[in-house]
Coordinates of C-alpha atoms in Angstrom, one line a residue:
Chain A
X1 CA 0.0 0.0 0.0
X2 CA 2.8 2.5 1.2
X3 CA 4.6 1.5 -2.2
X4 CA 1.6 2.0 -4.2
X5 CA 1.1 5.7 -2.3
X6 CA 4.8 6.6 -3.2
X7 CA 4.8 5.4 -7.1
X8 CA 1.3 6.9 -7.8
X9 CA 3.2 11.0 -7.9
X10 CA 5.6 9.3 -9.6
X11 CA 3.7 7.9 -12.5
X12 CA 1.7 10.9 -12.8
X13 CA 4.8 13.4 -12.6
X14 CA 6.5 10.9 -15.6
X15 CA 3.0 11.1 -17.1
X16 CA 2.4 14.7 -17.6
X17 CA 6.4 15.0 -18.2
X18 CA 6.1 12.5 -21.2
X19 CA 2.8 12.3 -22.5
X20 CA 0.4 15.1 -24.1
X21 CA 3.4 18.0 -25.0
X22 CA 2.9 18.6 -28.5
X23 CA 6.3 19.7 -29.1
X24 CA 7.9 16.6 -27.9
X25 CA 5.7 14.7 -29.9
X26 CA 6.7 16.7 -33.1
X27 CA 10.4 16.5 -31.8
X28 CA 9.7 12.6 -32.1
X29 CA 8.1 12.8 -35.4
X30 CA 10.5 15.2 -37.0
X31 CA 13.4 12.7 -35.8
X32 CA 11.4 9.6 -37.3
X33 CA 10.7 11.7 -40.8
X34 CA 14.7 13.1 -41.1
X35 CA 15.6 9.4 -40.7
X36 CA 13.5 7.4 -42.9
X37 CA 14.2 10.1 -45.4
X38 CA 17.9 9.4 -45.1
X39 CA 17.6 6.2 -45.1
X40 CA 15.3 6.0 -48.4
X41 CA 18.0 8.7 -50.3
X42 CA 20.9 6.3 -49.2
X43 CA 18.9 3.0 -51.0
X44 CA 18.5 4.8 -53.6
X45 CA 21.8 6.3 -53.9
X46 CA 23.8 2.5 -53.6
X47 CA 21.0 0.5 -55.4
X48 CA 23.4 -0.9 -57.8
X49 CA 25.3 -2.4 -55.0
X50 CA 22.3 -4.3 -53.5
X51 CA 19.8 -6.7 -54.6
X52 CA 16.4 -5.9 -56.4
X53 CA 13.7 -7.4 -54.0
X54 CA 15.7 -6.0 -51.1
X55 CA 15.8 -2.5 -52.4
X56 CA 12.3 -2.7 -53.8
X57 CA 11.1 -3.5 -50.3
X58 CA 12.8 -1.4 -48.2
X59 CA 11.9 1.7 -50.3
X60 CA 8.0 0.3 -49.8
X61 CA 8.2 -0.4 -46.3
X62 CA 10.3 3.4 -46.0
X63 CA 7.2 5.0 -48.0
X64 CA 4.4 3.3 -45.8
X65 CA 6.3 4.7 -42.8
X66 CA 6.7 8.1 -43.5
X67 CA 3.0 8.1 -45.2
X68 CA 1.6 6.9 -41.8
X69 CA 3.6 9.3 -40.1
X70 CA 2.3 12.2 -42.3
X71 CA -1.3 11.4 -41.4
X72 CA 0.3 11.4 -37.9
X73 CA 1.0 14.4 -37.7
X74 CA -1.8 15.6 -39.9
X75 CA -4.1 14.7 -36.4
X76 CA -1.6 16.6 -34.4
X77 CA -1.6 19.9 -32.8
X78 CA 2.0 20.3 -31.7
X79 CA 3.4 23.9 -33.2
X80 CA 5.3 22.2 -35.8
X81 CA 3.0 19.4 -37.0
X82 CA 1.4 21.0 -40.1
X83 CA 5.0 21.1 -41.5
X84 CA 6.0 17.6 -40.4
X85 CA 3.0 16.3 -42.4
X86 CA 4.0 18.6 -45.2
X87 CA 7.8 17.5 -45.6
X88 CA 6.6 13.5 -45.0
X89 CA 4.5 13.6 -47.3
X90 CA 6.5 12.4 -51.1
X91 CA 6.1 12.5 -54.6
X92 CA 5.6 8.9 -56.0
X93 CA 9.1 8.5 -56.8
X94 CA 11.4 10.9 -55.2
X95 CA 14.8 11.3 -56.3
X96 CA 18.0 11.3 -53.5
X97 CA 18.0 14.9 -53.8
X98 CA 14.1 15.3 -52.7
X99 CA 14.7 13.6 -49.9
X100 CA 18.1 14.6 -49.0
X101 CA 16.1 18.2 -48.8
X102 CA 13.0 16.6 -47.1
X103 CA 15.7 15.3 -44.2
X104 CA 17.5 18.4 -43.8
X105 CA 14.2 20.0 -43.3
X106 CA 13.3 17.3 -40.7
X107 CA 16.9 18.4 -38.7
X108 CA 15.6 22.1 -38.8
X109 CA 12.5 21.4 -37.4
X110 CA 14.1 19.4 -34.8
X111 CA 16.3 21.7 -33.9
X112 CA 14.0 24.6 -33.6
X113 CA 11.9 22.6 -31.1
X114 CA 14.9 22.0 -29.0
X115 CA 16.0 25.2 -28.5
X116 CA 12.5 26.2 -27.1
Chain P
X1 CA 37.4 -30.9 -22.0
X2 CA 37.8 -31.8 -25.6
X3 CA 39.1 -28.9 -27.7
X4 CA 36.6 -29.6 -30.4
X5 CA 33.6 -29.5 -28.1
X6 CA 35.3 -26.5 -26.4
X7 CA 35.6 -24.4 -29.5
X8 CA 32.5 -25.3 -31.0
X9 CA 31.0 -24.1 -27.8
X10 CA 32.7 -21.2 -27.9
X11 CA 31.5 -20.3 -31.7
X12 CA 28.2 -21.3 -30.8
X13 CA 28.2 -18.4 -27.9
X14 CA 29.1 -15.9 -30.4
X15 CA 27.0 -16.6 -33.3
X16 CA 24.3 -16.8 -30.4
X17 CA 25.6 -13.5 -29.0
X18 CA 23.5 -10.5 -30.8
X19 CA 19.7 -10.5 -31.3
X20 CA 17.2 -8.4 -32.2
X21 CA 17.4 -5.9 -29.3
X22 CA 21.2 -5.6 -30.1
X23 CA 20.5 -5.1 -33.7
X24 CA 18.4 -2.2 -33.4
X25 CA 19.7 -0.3 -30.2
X26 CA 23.5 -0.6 -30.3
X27 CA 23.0 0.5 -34.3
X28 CA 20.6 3.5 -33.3
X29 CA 23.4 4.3 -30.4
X30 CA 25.9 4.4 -32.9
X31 CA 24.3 6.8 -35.3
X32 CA 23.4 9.5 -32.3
X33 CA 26.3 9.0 -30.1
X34 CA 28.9 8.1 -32.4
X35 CA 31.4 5.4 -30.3
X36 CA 30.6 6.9 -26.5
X37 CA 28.7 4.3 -25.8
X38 CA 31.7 1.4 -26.7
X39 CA 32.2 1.0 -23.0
X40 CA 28.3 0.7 -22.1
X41 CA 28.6 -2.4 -23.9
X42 CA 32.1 -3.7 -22.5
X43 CA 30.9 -3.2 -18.9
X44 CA 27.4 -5.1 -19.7
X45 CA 29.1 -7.4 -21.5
X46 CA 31.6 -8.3 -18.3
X47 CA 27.9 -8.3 -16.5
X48 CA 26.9 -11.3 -18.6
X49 CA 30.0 -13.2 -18.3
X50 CA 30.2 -13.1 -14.9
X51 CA 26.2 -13.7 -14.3
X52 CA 26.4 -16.7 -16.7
X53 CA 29.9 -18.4 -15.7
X54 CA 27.5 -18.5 -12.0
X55 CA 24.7 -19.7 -13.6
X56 CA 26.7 -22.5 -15.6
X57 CA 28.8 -23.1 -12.8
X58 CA 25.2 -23.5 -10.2
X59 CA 23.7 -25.7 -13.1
X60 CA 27.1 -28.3 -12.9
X61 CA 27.7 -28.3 -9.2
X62 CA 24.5 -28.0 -7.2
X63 CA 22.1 -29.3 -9.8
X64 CA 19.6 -26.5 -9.5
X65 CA 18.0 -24.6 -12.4
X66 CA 17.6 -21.1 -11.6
X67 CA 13.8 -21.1 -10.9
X68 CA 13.4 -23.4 -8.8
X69 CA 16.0 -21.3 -6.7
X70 CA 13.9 -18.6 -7.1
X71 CA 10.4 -19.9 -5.4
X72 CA 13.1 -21.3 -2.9
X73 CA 14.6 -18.2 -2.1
X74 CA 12.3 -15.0 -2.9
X75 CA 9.1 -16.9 -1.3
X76 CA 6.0 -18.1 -3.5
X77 CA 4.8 -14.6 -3.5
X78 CA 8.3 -12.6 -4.9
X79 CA 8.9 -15.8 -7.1
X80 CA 5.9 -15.9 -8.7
X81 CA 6.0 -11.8 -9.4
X82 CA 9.7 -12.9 -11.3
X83 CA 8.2 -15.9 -13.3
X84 CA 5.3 -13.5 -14.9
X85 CA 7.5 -10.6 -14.9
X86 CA 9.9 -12.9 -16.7
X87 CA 7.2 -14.8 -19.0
X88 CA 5.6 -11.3 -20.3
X89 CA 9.5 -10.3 -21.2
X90 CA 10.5 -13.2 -22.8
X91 CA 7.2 -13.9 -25.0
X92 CA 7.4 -10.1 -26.3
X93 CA 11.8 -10.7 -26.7
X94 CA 10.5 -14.0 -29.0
X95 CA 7.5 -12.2 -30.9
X96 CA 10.3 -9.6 -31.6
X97 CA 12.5 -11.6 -33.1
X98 CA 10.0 -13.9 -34.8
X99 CA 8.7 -10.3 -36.0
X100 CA 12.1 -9.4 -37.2
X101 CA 13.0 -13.0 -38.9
X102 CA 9.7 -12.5 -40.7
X103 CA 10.5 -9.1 -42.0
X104 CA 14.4 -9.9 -43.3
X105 CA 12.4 -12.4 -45.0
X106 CA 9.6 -10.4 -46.8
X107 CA 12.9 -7.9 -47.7
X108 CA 15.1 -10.6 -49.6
X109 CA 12.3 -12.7 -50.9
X110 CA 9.1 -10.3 -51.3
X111 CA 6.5 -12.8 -50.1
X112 CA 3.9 -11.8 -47.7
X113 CA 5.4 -10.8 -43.8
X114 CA 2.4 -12.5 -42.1
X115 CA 3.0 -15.8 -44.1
X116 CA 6.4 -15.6 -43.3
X117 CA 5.9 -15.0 -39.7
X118 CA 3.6 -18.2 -39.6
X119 CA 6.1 -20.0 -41.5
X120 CA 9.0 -19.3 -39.5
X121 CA 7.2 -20.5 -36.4
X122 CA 6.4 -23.5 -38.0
X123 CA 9.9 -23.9 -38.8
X124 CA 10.8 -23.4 -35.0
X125 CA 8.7 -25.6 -33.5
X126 CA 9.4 -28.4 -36.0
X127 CA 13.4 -27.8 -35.1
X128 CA 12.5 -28.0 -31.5
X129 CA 10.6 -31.3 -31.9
X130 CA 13.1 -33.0 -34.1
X131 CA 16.1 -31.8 -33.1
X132 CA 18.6 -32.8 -30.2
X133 CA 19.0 -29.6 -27.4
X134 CA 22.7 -29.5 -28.7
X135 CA 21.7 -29.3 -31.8
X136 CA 19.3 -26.7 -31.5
X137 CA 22.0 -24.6 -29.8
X138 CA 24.7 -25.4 -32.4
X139 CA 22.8 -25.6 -35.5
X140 CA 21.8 -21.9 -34.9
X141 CA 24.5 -20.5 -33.1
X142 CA 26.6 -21.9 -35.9
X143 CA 24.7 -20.2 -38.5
X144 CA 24.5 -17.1 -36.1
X145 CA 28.2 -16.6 -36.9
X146 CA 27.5 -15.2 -40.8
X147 CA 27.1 -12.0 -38.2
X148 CA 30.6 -11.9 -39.0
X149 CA 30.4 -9.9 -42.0
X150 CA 29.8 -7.2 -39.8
X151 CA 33.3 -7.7 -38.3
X152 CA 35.1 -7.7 -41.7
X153 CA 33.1 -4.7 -43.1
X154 CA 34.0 -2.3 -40.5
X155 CA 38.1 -3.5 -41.5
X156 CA 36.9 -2.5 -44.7
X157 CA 36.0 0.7 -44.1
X158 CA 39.1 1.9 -42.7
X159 CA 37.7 3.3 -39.4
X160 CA 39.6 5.7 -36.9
X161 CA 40.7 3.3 -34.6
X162 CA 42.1 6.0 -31.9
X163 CA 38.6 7.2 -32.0
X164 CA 36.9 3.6 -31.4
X165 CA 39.7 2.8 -28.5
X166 CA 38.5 6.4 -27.3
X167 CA 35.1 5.0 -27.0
X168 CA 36.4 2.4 -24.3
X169 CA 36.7 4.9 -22.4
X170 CA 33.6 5.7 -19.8
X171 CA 32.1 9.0 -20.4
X172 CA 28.9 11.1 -21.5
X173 CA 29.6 13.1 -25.0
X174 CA 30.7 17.1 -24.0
X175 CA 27.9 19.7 -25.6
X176 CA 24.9 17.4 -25.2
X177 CA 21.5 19.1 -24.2
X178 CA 19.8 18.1 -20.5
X179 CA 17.2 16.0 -23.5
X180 CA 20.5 14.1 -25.0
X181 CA 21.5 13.7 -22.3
X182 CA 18.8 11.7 -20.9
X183 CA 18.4 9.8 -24.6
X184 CA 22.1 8.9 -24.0
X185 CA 21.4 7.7 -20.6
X186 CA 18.5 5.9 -22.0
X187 CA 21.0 4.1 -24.4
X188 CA 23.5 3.2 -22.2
X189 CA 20.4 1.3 -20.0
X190 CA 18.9 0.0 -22.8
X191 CA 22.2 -2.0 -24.2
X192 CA 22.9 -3.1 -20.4
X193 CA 19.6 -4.6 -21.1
X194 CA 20.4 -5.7 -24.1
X195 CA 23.2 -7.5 -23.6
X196 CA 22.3 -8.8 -20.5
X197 CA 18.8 -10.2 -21.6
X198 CA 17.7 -12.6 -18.2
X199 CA 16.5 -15.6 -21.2
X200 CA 20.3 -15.6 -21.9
X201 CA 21.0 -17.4 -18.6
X202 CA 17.8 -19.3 -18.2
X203 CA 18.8 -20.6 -20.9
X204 CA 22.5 -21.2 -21.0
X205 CA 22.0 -23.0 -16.8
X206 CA 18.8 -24.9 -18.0
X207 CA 21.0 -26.2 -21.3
X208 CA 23.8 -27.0 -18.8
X209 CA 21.3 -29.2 -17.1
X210 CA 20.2 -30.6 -20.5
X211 CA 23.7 -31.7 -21.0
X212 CA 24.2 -33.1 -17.6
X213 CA 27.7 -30.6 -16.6
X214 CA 29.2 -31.5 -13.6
X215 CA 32.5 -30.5 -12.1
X216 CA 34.4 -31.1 -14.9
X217 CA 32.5 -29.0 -16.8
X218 CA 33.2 -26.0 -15.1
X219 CA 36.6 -24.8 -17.5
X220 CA 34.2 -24.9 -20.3
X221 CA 31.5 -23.0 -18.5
X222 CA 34.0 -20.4 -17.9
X223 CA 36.2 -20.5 -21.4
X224 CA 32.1 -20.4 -23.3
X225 CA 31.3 -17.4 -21.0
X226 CA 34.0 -15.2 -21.1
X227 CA 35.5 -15.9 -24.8
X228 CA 32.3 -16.9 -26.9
X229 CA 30.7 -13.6 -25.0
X230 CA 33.8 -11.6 -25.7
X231 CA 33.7 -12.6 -28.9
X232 CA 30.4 -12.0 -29.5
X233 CA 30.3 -8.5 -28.1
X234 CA 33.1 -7.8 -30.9
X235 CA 30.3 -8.1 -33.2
X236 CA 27.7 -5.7 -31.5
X237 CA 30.8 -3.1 -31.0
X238 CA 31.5 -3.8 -34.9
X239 CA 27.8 -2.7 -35.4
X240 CA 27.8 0.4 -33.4
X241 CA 31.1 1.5 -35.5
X242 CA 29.3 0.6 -38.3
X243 CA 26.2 2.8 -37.9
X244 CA 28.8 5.8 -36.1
X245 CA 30.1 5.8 -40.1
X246 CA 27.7 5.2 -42.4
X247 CA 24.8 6.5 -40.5
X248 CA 25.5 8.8 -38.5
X249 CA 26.7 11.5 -40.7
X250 CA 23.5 11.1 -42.6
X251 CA 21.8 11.7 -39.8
X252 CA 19.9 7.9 -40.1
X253 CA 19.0 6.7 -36.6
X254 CA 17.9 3.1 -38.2
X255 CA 13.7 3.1 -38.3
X256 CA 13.4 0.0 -40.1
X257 CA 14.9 -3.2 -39.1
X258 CA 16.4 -3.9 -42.5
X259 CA 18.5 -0.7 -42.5
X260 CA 20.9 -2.9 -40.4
X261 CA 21.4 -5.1 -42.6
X262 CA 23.1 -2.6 -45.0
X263 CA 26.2 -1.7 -42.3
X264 CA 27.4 -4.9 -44.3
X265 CA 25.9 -4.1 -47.8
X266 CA 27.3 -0.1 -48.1
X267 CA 31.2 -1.5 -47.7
X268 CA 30.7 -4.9 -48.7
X269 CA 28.4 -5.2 -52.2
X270 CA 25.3 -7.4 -52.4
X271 CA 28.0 -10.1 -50.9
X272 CA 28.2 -8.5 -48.1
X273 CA 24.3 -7.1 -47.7
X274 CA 23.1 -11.0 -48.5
X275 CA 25.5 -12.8 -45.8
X276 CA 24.5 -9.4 -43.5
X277 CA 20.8 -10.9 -44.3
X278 CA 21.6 -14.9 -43.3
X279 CA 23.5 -13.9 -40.1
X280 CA 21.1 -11.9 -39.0
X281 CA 18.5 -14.5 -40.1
X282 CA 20.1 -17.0 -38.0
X283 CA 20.8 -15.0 -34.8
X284 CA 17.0 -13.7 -34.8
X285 CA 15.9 -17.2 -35.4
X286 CA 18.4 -18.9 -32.2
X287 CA 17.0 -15.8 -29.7
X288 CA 13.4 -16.9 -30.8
X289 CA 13.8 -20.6 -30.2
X290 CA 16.0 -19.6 -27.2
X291 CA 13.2 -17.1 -25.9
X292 CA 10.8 -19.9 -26.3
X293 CA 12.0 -22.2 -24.2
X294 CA 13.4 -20.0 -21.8
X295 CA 9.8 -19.7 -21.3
X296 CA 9.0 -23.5 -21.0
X297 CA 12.0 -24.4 -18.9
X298 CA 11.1 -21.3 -16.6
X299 CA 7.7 -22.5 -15.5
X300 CA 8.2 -26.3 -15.3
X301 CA 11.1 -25.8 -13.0
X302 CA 9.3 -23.5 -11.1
X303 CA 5.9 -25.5 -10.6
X304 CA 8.5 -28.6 -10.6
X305 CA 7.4 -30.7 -13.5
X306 CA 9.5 -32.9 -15.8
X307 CA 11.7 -30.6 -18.4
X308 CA 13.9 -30.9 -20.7
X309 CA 14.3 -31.3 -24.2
X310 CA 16.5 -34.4 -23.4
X311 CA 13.2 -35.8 -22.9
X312 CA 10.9 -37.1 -25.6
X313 CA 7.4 -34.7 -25.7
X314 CA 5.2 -37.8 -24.3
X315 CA 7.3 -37.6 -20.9
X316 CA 7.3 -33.9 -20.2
X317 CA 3.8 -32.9 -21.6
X318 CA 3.1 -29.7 -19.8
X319 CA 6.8 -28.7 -20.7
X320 CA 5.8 -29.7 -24.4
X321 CA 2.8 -27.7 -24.1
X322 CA 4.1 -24.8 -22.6
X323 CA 6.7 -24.0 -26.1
X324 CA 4.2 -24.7 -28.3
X325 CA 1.5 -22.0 -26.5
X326 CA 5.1 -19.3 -26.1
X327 CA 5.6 -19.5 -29.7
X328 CA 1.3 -19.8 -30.3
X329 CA 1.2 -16.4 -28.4
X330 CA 4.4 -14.6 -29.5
X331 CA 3.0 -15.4 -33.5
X332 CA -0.1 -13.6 -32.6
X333 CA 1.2 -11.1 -31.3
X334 CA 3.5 -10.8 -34.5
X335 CA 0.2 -10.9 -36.8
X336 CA -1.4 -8.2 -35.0
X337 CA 0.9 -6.2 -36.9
X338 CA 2.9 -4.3 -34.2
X339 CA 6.4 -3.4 -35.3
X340 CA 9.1 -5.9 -34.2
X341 CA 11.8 -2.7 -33.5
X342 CA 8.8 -1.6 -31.4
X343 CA 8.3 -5.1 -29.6
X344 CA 12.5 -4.8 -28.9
X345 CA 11.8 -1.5 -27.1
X346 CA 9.0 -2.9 -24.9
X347 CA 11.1 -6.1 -24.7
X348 CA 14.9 -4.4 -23.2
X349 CA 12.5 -2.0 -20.5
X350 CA 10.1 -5.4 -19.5
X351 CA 13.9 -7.0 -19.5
X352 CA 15.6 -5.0 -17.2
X353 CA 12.9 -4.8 -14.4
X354 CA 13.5 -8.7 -14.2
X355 CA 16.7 -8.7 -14.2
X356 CA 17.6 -7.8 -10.6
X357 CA 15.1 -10.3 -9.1
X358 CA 16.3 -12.8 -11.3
X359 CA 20.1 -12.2 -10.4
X360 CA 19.3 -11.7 -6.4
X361 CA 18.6 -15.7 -6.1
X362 CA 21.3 -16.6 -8.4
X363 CA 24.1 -14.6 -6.6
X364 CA 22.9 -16.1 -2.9
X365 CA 22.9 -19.6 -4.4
X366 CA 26.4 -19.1 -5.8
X367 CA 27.6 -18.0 -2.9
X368 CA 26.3 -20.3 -0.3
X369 CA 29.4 -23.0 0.8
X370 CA 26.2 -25.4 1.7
X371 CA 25.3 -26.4 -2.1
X372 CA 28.3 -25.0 -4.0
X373 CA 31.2 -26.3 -1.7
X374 CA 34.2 -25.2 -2.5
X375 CA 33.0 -24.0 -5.5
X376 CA 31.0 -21.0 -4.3
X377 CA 31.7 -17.6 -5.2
X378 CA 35.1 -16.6 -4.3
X379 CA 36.3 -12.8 -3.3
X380 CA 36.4 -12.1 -6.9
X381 CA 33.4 -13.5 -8.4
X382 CA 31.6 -11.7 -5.2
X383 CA 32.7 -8.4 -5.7
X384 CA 32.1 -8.7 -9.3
X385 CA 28.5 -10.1 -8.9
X386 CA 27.4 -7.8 -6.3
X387 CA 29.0 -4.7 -7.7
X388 CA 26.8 -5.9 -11.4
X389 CA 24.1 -6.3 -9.1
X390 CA 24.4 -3.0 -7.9
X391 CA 24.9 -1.4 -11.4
X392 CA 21.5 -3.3 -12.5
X393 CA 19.2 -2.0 -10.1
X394 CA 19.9 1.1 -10.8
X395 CA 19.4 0.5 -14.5
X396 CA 16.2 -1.2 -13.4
X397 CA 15.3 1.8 -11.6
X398 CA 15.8 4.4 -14.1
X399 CA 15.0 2.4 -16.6
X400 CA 10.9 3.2 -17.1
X401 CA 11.3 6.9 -16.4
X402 CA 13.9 7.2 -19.2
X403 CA 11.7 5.0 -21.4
X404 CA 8.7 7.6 -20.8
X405 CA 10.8 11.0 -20.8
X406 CA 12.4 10.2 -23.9
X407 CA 9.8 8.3 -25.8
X408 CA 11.5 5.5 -25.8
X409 CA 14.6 7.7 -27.0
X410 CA 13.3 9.4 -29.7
X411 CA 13.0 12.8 -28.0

């Protein structure tokens, strides 16, 4: 019981810490969207290196991420949201330098919500 | 001890060594942090060698498996709070890598992830059936060591070595934000974690049962422990330097599982990303069937039926039964679609609160002149496993708040 008593502040002190700020949220989503872009640019950039189905995949399962992430953020109301949506959301087939752009613009973000 | 049994012991430890949890945290730790997290690894690594040369070295001298020991010496109450604590980690660790095993193969063959994730536990629970406990252990431990490629693509890069041997060095990065700095702390707990997974040494005493070690089986408990774990920790320092190179500067902090594989496949060619792909295959699939019966073995000792894979299925039912339902469980939790780097997160927090009540028992045992004899835990081995002890619970303790404040250290 005394255990429960003590933990009880705690949770809810980690809770309101952790859970509903906006800007973390974004600060999490704009991390998430800077790396999956990187990580698309760089199978496209070495996709004579690696095999077909591999690449093919990964670029799928990189696009369903970042589209799910875009709607995301789309439901958001963190103060940077609206733009995370924007920059997540690609054209069909973006080229290395779209994204390389999209993930710089990711970083920005990011570091804009962690200087405030 | 015969040398051959010895060595492949030893290989079998380090192509055991890494699973899924490694894959994804010591690779995202590498990208943000660069190599200050190197020694993170080392120390947890010394942590497992020294909590599973204890747990071999109970298994060949007082016979016990380490749950039994644990209703014995926690109470019913405390011992039962470990077994669920334990059987709620392990099932998530083995959906994780059944999750991850699926995936790698829906990336190199294109066939649907949910057939592949039924597949593979088909495949599991028809190598547990058939196969011998050794060569369960070996067969995928053996396999496991295709990890390799990891090793011989970092020597291919050319990395700044003085830089790496830096990283060996304890310390938290200079210039990092109070939030970094709490994401680097949640690293450095989750890779203790990690590496120190409490299925590792329910496993590794329970297989010492299995193969009926006694005292003169203690050299190679100790040579498997601290070489094959060694060895194997090469490999998950190998990926961090990987990931410090190629990702970091790109500013990739691995989202997707598969990324991993490509530490291999950037230096190495499709060579290299295609053995990346079966080594990785291989380790995911020996933590699953290691998970698995980690699971079984845990609550047939401690409701004290018959165990053992030694045994044929007819003889220890209920242990039978209880694989079958971990790997029934951790599949549907894999088709339920939840993301298996997501299940490794849950899976290294759930891990770590275990792993000081799972230790507390073991350490007592191995100490205690009554069952271990003259074997018990010298001045060395004490201060080791105490001071690990130490450094655990206070993982364990920061471990959920670190989780929460850092979204799992994404923010």
């Amino acid at each position: 019981m005394r255990a429960s008593r003590l933990l009880c502040p705690i949770l809810a002190l980690l809770a309101t810490g952790c859970g509903g700020s906006g800007a973390k949220a974004d600060l999490e989503m704009a991390g998430s969207a800077r790396s999956l872009a990187a990580e698309w640019a760089i199978l496209l950039e070495s996709r004579p290196s690696l095999t077909d189905t591999y690449s093919v995949r990964m670029r799928e399962e990189a696009a369903q991420k970042l589209s799910s992430l875009a709607a995301r953020a789309r439901r958001s109301d963190g103060p940077a949201s609206l733009e995370i949506a924007d920059l997540a959301t690609l054209p069909p087939d973006p080229s290395p330098a779209t994204l390389h752009e999209r993930a710089a613009r990711a970083q920005a973000i990011e570091d804009r919500l962690e200087t405030r | 001890m015969k040398p051959a049994e010895l060595a492949l012991g030893i290989l079998t430890a380090v192509g055991g060594f890494v699973d899924v949890s490694e894959l994804v945290f010591v690779s995202q730790a590498g990208s943000q942090f660069g190599y200050s997290l190197i020694w993170v690894i080392v120390i947890a690594t010394i942590g497992i060698m020294v909590f599973g040369e204890m747990s071999g070295r109970v298994a060949a001298i007082a016979k016990q498996p380490l749950f039994n020991l644990m209703r014995h010496r926690l109470g019913l109450k405390w011992g039962l709070v470990t077994l669920i604590a334990s059987l709620i980690s392990n099932t998530i660790t083995c959906a994780a890598e059944i999750g991850g095993v699926a995936l790698l193969l829906h990336l190199f063959t294109g066939l649907p992830i949910r057939l592949m994730a039924v597949a593979v536990t088909l495949v599991f629970l028809a190598s547990i059936w058939v196969l011998p406990f050794k060569w369960i252990e070996r067969a995928y431990g053996l396999l496991g060591l295709f990890m390799l490629v990891f090793g011989a693509a970092l020597i291919v890069l050319h990395p700044p070595w003085s830089q790496i041997a830096s990283g060996l060095v304890p310390q938290i990065p200079p210039g990092l934000s109070p939030n970094d700095r709490l994401i680097f702390a949640y690293f450095a707990v989750a890779i203790v974690s990690a590496v120190m997974f409490p299925y590792e040494t329910y496993f590794y005493s329970s297989g010492g049962i299995e193969d009926e070690w006694g005292e003169k089986d203690l050299s190679t408990n100790r040579w498997t422990v601290t070489v094959g774990f060694g060895l194997g920790s090469l490999l998950a320092i190998s990926l961090l330097c990987l990931s410090a190179q190629l990702f970091g500067p790109s500013g990739i902090s691995p989202e997707m599982l598969g990324t991993v594989a490509l530490e291999a496949g950037l230096p190495l060619g499709s060579v290299g990303l295609l053995l990346a792909f079966l080594g990785m295959l291989f380790a995911l699939s020996g933590a699953a069937i290691e998970t698995c019966l980690a699971n079984a073995y845990t609550i047939s000792q401690f409701f004290g039926w018959r165990w053992g894979r030694h045994r044929p299925p007819h003889e220890a039912p209920r242990f039978t039964l209880c694989w079958i339902a971990v790997f029934a469980i951790a599949l549907i939790i894999v088709l339920t679609g939840v993301e298996p780097i997501s299940l490794a997160e849950y899976a290294v927090v759930t891990s770590i609160l275990v792993l000081p009540l799972s230790y507390l028992p073991l350490l007592l045992l191995a100490g205690d002149r009554k069952f271990m004899r003259k074997h018990a835990n010298g001045m060395i081995a004490k201060t080791l496993g105490w001071g690990f002890y130490a450094l655990i619970v206070v993982a364990a303790l920061a471990a959920l708040p670190l989780f929460l404040l850092t979204s799992g250290g994404k923010a």
